[in-house]
GROMACS .gro file of C-alpha atoms in nm:
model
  423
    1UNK     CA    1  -6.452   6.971   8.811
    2UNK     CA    2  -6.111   7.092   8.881
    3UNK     CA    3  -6.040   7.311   8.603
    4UNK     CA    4  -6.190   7.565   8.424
    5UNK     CA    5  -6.396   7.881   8.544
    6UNK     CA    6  -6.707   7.907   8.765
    7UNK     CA    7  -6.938   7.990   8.478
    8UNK     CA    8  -6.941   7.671   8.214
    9UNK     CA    9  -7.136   7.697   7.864
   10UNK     CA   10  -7.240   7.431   7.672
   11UNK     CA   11  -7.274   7.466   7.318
   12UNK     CA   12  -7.542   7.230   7.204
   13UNK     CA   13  -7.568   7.258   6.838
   14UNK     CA   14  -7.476   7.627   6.789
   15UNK     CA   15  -7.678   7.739   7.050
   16UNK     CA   16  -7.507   7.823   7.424
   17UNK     CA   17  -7.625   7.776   7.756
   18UNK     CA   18  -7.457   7.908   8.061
   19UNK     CA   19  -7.497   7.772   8.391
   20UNK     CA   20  -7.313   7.775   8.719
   21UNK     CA   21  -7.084   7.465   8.842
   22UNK     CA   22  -7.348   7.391   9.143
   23UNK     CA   23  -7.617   7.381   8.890
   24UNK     CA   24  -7.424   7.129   8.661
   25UNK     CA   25  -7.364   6.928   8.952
   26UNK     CA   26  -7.710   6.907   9.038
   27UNK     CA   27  -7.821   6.865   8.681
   28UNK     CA   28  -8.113   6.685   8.610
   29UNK     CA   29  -7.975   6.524   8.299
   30UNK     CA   30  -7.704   6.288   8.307
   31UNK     CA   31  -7.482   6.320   8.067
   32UNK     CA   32  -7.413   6.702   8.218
   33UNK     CA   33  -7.427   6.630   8.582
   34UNK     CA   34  -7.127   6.388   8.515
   35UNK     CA   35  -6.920   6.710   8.312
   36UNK     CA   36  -6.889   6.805   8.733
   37UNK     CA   37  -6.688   6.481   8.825
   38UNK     CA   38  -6.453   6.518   8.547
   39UNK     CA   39  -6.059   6.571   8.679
   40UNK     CA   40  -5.919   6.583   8.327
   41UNK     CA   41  -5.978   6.698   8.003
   42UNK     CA   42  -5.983   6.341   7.860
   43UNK     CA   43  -6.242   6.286   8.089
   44UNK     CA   44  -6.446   6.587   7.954
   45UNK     CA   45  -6.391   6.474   7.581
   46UNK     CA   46  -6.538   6.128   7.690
   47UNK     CA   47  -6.878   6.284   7.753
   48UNK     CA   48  -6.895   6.578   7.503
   49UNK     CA   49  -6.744   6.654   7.109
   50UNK     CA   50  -6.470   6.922   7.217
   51UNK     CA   51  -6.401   7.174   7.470
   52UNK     CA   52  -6.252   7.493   7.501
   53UNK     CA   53  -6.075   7.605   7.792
   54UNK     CA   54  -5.999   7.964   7.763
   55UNK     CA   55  -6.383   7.991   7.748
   56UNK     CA   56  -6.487   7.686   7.961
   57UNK     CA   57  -6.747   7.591   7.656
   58UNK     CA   58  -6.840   7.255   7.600
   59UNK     CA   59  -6.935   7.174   7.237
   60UNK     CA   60  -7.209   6.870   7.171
   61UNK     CA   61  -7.304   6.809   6.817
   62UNK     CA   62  -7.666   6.748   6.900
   63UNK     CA   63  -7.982   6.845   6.773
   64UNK     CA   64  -8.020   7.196   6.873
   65UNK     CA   65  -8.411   7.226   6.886
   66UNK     CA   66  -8.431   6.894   7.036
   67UNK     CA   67  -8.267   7.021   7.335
   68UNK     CA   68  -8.435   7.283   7.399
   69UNK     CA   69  -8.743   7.074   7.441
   70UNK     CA   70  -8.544   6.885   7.641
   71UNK     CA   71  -8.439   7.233   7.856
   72UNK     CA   72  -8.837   7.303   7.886
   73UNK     CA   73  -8.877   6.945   8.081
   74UNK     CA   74  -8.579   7.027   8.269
   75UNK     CA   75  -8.751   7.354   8.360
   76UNK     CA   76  -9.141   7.246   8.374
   77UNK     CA   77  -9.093   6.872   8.424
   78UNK     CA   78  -9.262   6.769   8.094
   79UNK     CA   79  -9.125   6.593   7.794
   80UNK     CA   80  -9.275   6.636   7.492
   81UNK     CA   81  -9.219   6.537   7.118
   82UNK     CA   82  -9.031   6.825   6.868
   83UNK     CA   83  -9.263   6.906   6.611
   84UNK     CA   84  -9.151   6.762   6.290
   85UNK     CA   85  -8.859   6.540   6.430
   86UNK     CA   86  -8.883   6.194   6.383
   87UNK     CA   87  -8.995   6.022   6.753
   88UNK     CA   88  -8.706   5.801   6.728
   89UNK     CA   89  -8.419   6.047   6.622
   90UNK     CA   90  -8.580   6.250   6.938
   91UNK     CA   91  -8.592   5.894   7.153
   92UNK     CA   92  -8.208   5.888   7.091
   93UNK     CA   93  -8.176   6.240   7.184
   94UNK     CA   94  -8.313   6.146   7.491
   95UNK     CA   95  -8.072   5.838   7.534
   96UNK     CA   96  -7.802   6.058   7.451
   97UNK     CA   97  -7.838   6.345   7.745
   98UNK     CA   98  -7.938   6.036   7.955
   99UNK     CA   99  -8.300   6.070   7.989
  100UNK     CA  100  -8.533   5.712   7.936
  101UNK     CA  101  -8.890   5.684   7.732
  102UNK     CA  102  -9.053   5.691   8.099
  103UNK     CA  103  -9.000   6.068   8.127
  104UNK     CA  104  -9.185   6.179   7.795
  105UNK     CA  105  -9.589   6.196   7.876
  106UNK     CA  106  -9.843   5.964   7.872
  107UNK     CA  107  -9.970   6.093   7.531
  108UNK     CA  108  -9.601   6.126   7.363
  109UNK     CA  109  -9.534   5.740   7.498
  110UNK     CA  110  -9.831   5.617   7.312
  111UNK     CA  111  -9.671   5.787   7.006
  112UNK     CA  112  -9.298   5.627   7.042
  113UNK     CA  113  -9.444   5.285   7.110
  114UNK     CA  114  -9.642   5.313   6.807
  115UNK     CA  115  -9.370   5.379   6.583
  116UNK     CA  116  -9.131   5.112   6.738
  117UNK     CA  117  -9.417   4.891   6.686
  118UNK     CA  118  -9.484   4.973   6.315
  119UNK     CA  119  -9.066   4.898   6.250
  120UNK     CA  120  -9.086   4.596   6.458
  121UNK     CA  121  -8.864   4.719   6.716
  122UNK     CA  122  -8.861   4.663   7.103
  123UNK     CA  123  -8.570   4.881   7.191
  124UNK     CA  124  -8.319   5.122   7.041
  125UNK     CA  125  -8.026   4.870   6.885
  126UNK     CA  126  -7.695   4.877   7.059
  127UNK     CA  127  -7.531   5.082   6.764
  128UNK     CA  128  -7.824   5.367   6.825
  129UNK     CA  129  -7.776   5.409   7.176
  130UNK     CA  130  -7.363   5.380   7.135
  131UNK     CA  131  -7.434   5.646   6.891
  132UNK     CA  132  -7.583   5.835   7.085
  133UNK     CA  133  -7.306   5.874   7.340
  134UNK     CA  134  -7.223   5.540   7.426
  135UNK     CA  135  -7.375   5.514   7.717
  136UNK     CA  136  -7.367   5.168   7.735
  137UNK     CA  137  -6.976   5.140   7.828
  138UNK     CA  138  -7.000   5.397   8.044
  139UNK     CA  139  -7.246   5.233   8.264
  140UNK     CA  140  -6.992   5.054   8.519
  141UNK     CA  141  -6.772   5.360   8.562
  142UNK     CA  142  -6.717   5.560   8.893
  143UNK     CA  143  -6.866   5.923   8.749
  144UNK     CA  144  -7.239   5.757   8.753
  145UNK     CA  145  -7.251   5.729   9.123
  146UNK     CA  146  -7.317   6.097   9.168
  147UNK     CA  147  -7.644   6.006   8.963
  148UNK     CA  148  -7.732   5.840   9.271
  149UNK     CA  149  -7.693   6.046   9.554
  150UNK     CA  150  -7.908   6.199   9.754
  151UNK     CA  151  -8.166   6.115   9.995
  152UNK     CA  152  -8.473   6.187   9.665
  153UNK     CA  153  -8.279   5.938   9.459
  154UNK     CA  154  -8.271   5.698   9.724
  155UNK     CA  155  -8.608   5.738   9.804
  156UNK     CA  156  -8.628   5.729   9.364
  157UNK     CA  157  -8.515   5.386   9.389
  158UNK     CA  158  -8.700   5.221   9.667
  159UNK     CA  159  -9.058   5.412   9.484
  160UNK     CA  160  -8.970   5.236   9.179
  161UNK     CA  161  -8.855   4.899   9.347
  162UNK     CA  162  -9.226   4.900   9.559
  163UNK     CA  163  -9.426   5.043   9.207
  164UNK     CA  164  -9.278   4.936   8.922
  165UNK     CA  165  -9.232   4.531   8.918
  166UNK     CA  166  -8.999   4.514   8.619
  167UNK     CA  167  -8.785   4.800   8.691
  168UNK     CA  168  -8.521   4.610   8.867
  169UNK     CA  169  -8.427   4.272   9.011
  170UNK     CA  170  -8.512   4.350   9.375
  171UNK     CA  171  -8.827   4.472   9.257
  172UNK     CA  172  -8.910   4.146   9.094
  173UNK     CA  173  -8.839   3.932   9.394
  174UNK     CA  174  -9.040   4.191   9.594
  175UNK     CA  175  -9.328   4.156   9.324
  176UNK     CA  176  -9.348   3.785   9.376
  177UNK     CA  177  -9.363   3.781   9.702
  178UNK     CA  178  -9.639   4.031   9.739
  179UNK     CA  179  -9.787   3.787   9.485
  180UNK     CA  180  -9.727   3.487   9.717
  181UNK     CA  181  -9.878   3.678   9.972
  182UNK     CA  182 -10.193   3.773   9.783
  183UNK     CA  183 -10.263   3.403   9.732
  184UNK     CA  184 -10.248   3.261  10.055
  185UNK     CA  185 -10.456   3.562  10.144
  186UNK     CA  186 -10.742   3.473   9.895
  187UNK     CA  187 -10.685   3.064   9.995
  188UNK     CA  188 -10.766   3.182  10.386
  189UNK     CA  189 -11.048   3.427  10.295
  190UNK     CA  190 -11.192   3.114  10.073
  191UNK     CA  191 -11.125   2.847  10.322
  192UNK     CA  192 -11.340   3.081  10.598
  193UNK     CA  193 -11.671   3.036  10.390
  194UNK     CA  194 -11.655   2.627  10.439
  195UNK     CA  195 -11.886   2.487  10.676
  196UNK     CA  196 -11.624   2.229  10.848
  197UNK     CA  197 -11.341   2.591  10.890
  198UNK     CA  198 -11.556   2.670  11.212
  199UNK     CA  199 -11.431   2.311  11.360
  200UNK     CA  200 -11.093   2.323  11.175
  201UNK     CA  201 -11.043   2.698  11.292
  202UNK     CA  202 -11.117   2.581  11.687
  203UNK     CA  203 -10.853   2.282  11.643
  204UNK     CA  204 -10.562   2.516  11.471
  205UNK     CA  205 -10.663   2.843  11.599
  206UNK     CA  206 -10.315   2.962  11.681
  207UNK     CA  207 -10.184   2.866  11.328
  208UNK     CA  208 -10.473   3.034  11.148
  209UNK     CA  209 -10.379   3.374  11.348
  210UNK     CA  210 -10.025   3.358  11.254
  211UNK     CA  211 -10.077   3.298  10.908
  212UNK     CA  212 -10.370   3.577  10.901
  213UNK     CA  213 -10.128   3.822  11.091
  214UNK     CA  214  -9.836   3.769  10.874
  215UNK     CA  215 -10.033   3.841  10.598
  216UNK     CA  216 -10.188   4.194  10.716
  217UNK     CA  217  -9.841   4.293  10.828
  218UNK     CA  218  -9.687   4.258  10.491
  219UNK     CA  219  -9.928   4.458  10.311
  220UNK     CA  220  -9.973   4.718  10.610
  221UNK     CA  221  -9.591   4.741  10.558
  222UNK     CA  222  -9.628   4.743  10.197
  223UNK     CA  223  -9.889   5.022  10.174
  224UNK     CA  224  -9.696   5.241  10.455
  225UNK     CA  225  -9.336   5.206  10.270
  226UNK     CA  226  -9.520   5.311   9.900
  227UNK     CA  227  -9.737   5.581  10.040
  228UNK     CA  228  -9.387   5.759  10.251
  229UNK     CA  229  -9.212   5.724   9.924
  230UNK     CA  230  -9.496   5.846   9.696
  231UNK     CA  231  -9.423   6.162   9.505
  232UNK     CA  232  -9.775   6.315   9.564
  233UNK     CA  233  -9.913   6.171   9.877
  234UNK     CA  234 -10.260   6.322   9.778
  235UNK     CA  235 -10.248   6.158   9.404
  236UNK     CA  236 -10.172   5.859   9.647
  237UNK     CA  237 -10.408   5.821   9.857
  238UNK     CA  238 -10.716   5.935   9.531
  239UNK     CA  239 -10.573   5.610   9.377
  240UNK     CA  240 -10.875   5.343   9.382
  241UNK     CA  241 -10.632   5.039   9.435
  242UNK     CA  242 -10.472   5.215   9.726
  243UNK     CA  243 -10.839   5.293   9.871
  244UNK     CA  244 -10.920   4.883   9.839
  245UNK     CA  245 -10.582   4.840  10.052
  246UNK     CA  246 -10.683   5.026  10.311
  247UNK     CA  247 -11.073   4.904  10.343
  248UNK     CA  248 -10.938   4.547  10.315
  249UNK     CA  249 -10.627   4.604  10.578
  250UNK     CA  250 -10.850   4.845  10.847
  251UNK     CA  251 -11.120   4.561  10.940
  252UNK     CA  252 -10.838   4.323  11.141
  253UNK     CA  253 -10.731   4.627  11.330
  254UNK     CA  254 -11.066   4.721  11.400
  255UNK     CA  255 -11.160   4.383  11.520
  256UNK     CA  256 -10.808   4.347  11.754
  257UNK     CA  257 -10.882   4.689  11.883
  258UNK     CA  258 -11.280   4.599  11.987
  259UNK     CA  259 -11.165   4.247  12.107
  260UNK     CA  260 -10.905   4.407  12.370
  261UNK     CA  261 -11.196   4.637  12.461
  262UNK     CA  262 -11.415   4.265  12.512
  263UNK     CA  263 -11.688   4.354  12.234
  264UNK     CA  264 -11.699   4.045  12.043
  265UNK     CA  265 -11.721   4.049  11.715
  266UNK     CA  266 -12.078   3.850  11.679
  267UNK     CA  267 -12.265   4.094  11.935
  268UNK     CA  268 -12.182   4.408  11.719
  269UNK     CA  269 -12.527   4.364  11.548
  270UNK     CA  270 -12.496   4.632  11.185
  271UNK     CA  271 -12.143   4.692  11.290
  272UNK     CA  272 -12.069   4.307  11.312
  273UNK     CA  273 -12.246   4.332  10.969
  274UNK     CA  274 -12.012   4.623  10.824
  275UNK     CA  275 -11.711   4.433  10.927
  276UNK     CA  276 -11.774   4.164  10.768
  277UNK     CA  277 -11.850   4.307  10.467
  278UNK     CA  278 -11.491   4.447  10.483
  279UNK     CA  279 -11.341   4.160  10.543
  280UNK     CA  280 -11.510   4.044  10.229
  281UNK     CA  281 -11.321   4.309  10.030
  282UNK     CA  282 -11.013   4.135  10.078
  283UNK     CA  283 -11.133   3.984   9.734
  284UNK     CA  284 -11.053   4.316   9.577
  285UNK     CA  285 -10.650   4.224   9.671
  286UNK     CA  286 -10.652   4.013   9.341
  287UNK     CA  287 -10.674   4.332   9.148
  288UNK     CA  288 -10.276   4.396   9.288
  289UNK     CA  289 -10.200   4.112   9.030
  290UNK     CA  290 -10.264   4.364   8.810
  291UNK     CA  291  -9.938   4.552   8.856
  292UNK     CA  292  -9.751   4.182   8.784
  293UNK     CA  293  -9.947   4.037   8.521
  294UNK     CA  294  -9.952   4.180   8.153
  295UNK     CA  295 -10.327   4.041   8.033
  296UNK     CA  296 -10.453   4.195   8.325
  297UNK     CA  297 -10.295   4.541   8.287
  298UNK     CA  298 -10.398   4.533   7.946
  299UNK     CA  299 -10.754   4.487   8.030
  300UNK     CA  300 -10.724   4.745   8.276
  301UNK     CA  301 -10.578   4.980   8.032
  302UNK     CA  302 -10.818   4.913   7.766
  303UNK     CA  303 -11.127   4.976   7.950
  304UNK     CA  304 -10.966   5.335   8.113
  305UNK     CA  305 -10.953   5.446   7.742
  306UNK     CA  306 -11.292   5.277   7.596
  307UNK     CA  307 -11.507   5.442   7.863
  308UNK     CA  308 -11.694   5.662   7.592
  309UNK     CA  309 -11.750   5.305   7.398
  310UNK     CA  310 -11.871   5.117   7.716
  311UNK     CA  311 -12.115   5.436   7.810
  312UNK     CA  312 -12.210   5.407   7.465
  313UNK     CA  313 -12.269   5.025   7.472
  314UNK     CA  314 -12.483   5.023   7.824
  315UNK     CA  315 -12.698   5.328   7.661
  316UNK     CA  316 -12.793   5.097   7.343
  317UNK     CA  317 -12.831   4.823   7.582
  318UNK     CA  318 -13.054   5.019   7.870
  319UNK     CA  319 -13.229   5.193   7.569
  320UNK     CA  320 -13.338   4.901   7.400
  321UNK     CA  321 -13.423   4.718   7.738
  322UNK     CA  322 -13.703   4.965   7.783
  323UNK     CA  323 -13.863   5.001   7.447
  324UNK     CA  324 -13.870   4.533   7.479
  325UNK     CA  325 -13.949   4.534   7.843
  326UNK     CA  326 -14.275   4.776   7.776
  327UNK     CA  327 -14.376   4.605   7.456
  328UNK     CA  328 -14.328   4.270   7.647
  329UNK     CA  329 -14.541   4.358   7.956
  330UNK     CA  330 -14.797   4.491   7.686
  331UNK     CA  331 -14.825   4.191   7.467
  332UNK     CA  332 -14.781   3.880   7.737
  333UNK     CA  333 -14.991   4.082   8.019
  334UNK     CA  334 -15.105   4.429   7.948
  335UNK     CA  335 -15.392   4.358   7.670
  336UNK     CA  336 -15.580   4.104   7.915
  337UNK     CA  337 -15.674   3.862   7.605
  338UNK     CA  338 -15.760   3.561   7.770
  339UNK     CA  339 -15.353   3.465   7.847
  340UNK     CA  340 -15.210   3.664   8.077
  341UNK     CA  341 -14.845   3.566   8.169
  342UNK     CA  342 -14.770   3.662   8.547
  343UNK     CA  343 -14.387   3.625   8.435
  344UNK     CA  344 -14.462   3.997   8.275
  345UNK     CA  345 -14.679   4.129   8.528
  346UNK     CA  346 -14.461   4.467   8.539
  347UNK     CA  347 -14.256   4.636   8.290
  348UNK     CA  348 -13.926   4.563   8.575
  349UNK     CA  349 -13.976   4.203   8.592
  350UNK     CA  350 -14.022   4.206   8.186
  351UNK     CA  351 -13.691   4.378   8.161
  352UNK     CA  352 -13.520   4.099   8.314
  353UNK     CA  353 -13.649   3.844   8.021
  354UNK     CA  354 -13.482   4.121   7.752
  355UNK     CA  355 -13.145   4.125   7.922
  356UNK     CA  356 -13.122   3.733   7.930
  357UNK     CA  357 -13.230   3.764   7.557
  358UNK     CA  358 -13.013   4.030   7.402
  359UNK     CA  359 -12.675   3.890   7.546
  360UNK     CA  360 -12.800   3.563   7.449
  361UNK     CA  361 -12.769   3.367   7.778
  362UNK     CA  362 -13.178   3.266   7.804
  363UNK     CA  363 -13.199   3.055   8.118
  364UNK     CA  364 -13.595   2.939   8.005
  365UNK     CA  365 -13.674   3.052   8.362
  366UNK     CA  366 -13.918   3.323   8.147
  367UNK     CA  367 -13.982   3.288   7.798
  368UNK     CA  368 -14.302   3.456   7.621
  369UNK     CA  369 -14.665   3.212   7.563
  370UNK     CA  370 -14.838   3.444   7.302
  371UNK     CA  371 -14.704   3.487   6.907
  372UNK     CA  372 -14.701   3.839   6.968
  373UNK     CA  373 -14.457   3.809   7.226
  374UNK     CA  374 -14.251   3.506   7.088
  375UNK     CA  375 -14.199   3.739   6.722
  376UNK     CA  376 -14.093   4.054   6.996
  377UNK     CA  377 -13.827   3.772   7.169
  378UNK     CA  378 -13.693   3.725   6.836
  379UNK     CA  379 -13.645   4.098   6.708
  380UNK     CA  380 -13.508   4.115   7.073
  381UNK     CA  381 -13.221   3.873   7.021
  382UNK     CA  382 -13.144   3.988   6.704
  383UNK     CA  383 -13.141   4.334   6.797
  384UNK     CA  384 -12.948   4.232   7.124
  385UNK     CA  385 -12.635   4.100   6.886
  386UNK     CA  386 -12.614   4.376   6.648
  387UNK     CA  387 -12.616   4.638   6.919
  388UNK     CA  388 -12.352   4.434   7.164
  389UNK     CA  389 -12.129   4.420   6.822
  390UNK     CA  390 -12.130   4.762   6.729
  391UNK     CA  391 -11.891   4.956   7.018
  392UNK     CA  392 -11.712   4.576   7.045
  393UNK     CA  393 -11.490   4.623   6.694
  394UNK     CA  394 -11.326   4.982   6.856
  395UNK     CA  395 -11.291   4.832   7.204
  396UNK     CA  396 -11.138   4.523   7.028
  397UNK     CA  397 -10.856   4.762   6.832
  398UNK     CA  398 -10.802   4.942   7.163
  399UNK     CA  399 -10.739   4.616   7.332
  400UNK     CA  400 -10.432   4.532   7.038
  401UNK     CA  401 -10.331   4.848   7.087
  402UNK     CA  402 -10.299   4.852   7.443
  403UNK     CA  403 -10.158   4.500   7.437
  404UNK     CA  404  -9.856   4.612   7.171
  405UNK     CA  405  -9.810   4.923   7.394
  406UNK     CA  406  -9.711   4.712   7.734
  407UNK     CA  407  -9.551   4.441   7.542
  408UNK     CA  408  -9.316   4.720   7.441
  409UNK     CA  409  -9.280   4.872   7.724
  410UNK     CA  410  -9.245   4.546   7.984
  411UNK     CA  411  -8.973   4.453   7.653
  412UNK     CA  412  -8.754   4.774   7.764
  413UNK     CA  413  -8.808   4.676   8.125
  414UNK     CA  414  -8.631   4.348   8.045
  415UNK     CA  415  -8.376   4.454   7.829
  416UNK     CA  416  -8.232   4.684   8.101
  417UNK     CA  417  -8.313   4.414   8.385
  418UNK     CA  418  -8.084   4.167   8.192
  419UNK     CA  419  -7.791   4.462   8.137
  420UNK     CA  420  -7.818   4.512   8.512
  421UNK     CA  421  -7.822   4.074   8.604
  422UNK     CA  422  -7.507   4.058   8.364
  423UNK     CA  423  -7.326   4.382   8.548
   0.00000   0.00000   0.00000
């Protein structure tokens, strides 16, 4: 900014703020930061309603209580809803000052997906968000680069690019081949349980270490680039897909590392044991196809938020597995009439039988022999399907819910990777 004093206001509805030129440079919200690169006051107009220069005061015809929830994020890093103010008219109050539907939290997201879900929308129309600024034709000029600058923005970009699949084309191309990679991971760990890999392993065995090496190198690298760019390195390293990464990738080194010091693997004894467990847990890498794939974040998501109806489900299920598993080992073994069935010698074994029968599987591996017993199966598998059906109608709704919810949001993603392919 060229003109003008050192202290600028901006008049956002009737209300002023006043803040230094450094601080509007460094502002966290677009549509001010860019006030800094203007040369001219054409430029200026471009971004705000008037301006007047004797007083250096910017005038924006906005929605004065919406921003100043927007101020308290700016100041406390959280973005909630106005009481009162329609989600959307807020949403393009948001689009307007330059800030995106990822910044609101976790519990004000749910809300605006809902109602763009209810009016059939996926995105803000063009007209809204030109409305609201139009933002959309100023995408390609020169003033957004200082949006970008910085060594956090940088670092910004390549979090989101490693994080977020959809978020932009190089994360997409990124995405699939981490997803390329997970596969020919799972093909070699499922190859190594065949009898004739042994014989096929001796015959190839430089090809097999390539390919194996290649593979724990990209997702070492992987894990090392996301964890250096990682906002909270703690919050990191708590996450339980992060934790399988690490168990999975450490068992290779640990095997290079005990080969150069000649301690085969095989002569290890429980440690030999230990590491191959690990290696097992490669398995776990297929949950990374969660962060690609849209049915499985949605299962994902649903069962984080039905946790009270799943504790609730395994409690009917456990509770009626002990009153059936006693009355079982009563009737078939307990009363000694003449029949005992050595299927139900215990009240443990018996509970096995009421599991099979109250999901309704029955494998006929053990089945009652008395009438008493055969009239307790059958109260058991009726019982078994009312109780399983009860908590399955609210996990059901969750899983629509959660289902419209990423739809929407992987819908944005889209949107604004297509803007950015056509740029």
């Amino acid at each position: 900014m060229k003109f003008g004093k050192s202290i600028c206001v901006l008049n956002v509805g009737g209300t002023r703020y006043a803040f230094t030129r450094e601080v509007i440079r460094d502002f966290p919200l677009r549509r001010v930061s860019r006030l800094h690169a203007c040369a001219t006051e054409k430029e200026v107009l471009e971004l705000c309603d008037d301006y007047d220069r004797d007083r250096n005061e910017f005038f924006f015809d906005r929605h004065a209580q919406a921003f100043m929830f927007i101020m308290l994020y700016v100041r406390s890093g959280k973005l909630r809803f106005v009481p009162g103010v329609c989600e959307l008219s807020f949403y393009t109050e948001m689009l307007y000052w330059g800030l995106e539907s990822a910044h609101l939290d976790s519990c004000c997201q749910k809300r605006l997906d809902d109602r763009m879900s209810e009016i059939g929308l996926d995105s803000l129309s063009e007209e809204d968000i030109r409305l609201s600024g139009d933002e959309s034709q100023s995408l390609g000029k020169p003033v957004q680069r200082t949006a970008l600058t910085g060594r956090a923005k940088w670092l910004e970009i390549i979090r989101k690019t490693f994080e977020e699949p959809d978020s932009s084309l190089a994360a997409q191309l990124l995405a699939s081949v981490s997803v390329i990679f997970v596969i020919v991971s799972m093909i070699m760990l499922c190859a190594s349980t065949l009898p004739d890999w042994d014989t096929a392993k001796r015959n190839t065995v430089e090809e097999h270490r390539i390919v194996e090496a290649v593979c724990i190198g990209w997702f070492t690298a992987e894990c090392t680039v996301r964890f250096l760019v990682a906002r909270d390195k703690w919050d990191f390293l708590r996450r339980p897909l992060n934790i399988i990464d690490v168990i999975a990738i450490s068992p290779y080194y640990v095997t290079m590392v005990m080969a150069r010091a000649g301690i085969p693997g095989a002569g290890l004894g429980v440690a030999g044991v230990i590491l191959r467990v690990l290696r097992m847990m490669r398995v776990f890498w297929l949950m990374k196809l969660a962060r690609h794939f849209l049915g499985l974040q949605t299962l994902g998501l649903t069962l984080r938020r039905c946790y009270r109806e799943m504790v609730m489900l395994m409690v009917f299920v456990c509770v009626a597995m002990a009153i059936y598993s006693a009355l079982a080992q009563l009737l078939e073994h307990g009363l000694d009439l003449g029949t005992q069935n050595p299927d139900y010698a215990s009240i443990p074994a018996a509970a096995w039988w009421v599991i099979i029968s109250m999901t309704t599987v029955g494998y006929g591996d053990v089945y009652p022999v008395t009438v008493e017993g055969r009239v307790l199966g059958g109260m058991c598998v009726v019982s078994g399907i009312v109780l399983l059906a009860l908590p399955i109608t609210f996990i059901y709704h969750s899983f629509v819910q959660c289902y419209h919810e990423l739809k929407l949001r992987s819908a944005r993603y889209t949107r604004s990777l297509s803007t950015e392919i056509l740029q």
